[in-house]
XYZ file of C-alpha atoms in Angstrom:
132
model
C -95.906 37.306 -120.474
C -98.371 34.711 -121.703
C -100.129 37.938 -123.925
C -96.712 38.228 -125.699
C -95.427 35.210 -125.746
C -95.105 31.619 -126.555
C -95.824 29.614 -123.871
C -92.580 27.259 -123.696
C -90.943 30.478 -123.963
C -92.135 31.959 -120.936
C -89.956 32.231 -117.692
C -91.898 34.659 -115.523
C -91.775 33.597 -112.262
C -95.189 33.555 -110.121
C -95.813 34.160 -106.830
C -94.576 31.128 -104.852
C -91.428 31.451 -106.915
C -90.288 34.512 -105.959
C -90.808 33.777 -102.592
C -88.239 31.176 -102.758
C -85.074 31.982 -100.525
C -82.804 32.742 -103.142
C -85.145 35.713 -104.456
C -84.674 38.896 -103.372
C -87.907 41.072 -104.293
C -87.682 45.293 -105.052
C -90.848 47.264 -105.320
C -91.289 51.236 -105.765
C -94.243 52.771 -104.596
C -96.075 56.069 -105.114
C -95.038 58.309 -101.724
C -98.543 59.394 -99.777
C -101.067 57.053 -98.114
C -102.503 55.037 -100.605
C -98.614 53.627 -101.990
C -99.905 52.553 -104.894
C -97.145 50.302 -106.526
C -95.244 51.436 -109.905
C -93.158 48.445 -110.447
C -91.078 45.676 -109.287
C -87.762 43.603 -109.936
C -86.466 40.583 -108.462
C -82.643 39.337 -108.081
C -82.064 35.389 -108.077
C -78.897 33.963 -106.913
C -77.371 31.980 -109.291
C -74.092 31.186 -107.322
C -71.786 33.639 -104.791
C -71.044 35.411 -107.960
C -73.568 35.330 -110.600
C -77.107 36.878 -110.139
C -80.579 36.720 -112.398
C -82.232 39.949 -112.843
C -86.204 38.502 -112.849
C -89.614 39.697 -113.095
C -88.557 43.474 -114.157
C -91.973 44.937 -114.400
C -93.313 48.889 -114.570
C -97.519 49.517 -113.931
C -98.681 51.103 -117.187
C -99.416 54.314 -115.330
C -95.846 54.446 -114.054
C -93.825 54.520 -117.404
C -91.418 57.108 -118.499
C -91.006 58.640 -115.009
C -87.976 56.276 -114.696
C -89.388 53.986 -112.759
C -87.579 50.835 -114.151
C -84.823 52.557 -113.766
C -84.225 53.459 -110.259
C -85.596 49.884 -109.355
C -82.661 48.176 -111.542
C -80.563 51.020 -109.927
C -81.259 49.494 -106.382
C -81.029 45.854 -107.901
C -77.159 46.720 -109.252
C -76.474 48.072 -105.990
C -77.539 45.061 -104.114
C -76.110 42.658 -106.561
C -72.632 44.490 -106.673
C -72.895 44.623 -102.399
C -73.599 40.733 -102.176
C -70.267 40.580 -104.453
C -71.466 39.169 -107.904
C -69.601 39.985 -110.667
C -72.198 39.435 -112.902
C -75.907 40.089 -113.354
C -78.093 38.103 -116.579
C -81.195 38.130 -117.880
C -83.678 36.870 -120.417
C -86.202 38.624 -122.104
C -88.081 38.155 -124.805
C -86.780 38.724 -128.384
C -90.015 40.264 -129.625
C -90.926 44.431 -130.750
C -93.137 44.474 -127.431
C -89.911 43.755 -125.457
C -87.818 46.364 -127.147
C -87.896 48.983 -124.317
C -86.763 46.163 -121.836
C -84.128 45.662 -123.874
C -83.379 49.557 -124.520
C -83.292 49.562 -120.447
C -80.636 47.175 -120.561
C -78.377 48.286 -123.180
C -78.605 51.903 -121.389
C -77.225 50.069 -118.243
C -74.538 48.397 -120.353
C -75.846 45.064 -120.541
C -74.797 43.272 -123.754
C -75.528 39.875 -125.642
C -74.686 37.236 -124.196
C -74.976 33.079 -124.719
C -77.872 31.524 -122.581
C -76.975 30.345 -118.879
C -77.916 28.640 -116.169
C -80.589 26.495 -117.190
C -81.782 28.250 -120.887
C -81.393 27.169 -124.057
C -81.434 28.681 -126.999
C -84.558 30.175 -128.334
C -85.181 32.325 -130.501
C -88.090 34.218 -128.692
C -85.328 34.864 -126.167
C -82.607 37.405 -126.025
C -80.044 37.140 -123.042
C -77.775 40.001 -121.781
C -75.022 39.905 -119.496
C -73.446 42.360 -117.091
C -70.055 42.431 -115.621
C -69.539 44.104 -112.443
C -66.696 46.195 -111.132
């Protein structure tokens, strides 16, 4: 994220973040021996009811085969069976982040104000989704 963006407007989460308690991490994997990894997602808690997509990330070799999709598939599912009734995210508001952003409007995410601990910024775009 620190290629494409500002760096007060980065809030990628490393490696000892994720790892924190209140992360739940997602990878998919290529099937055979080797399982070389295509991507990865994270879900933060925010409270009983509110969770943070984070870190949504597809390997360069992995995109278009729907990869980002079936991993924010398997994060709705375990967000809606933990009983949130809402997932958010942030991501950035530049053209390289358009296909994020295409992702999450397919899923019916929509604009939303910032939460939790953002602020405005206008390198930022946050999205919002309600669940049944």
């Amino acid at each position: 994220m620190y290629a494409t963006s500002p760096p007060e407007s980065v809030h990628a989460l490393d490696h000892g973040a994720l790892a924190h308690p209140d992360i739940s991490f997602f990878t998919a994997r290529a099937a055979g021996p080797e399982a070389t990894l295509l991507g990865c997602g994270a879900l933060k808690q925010l409270s009983p009811r509110h969770g943070e997509l984070k870190s949504m990330r597809t390997s360069a070799s992995a995109r278009g085969q729907g990869v980002a999709s079936a991993i924010l598939t398997r994060i709705l599912e375990v967000a809606r069976e933990r009983g949130y009734e809402r997932v958010s995210l942030e991501t950035g508001a530049e053209d390289y982040f358009e296909t994020a952003r295409r992702l999450y409007r397919r899923f019916g995410f929509a604009p939303c104000p910032p939460f939790a601990d953002y602020t405005d910024d206008p390198n930022s775009v946050y999205l919002s989704l309600a669940l049944p």
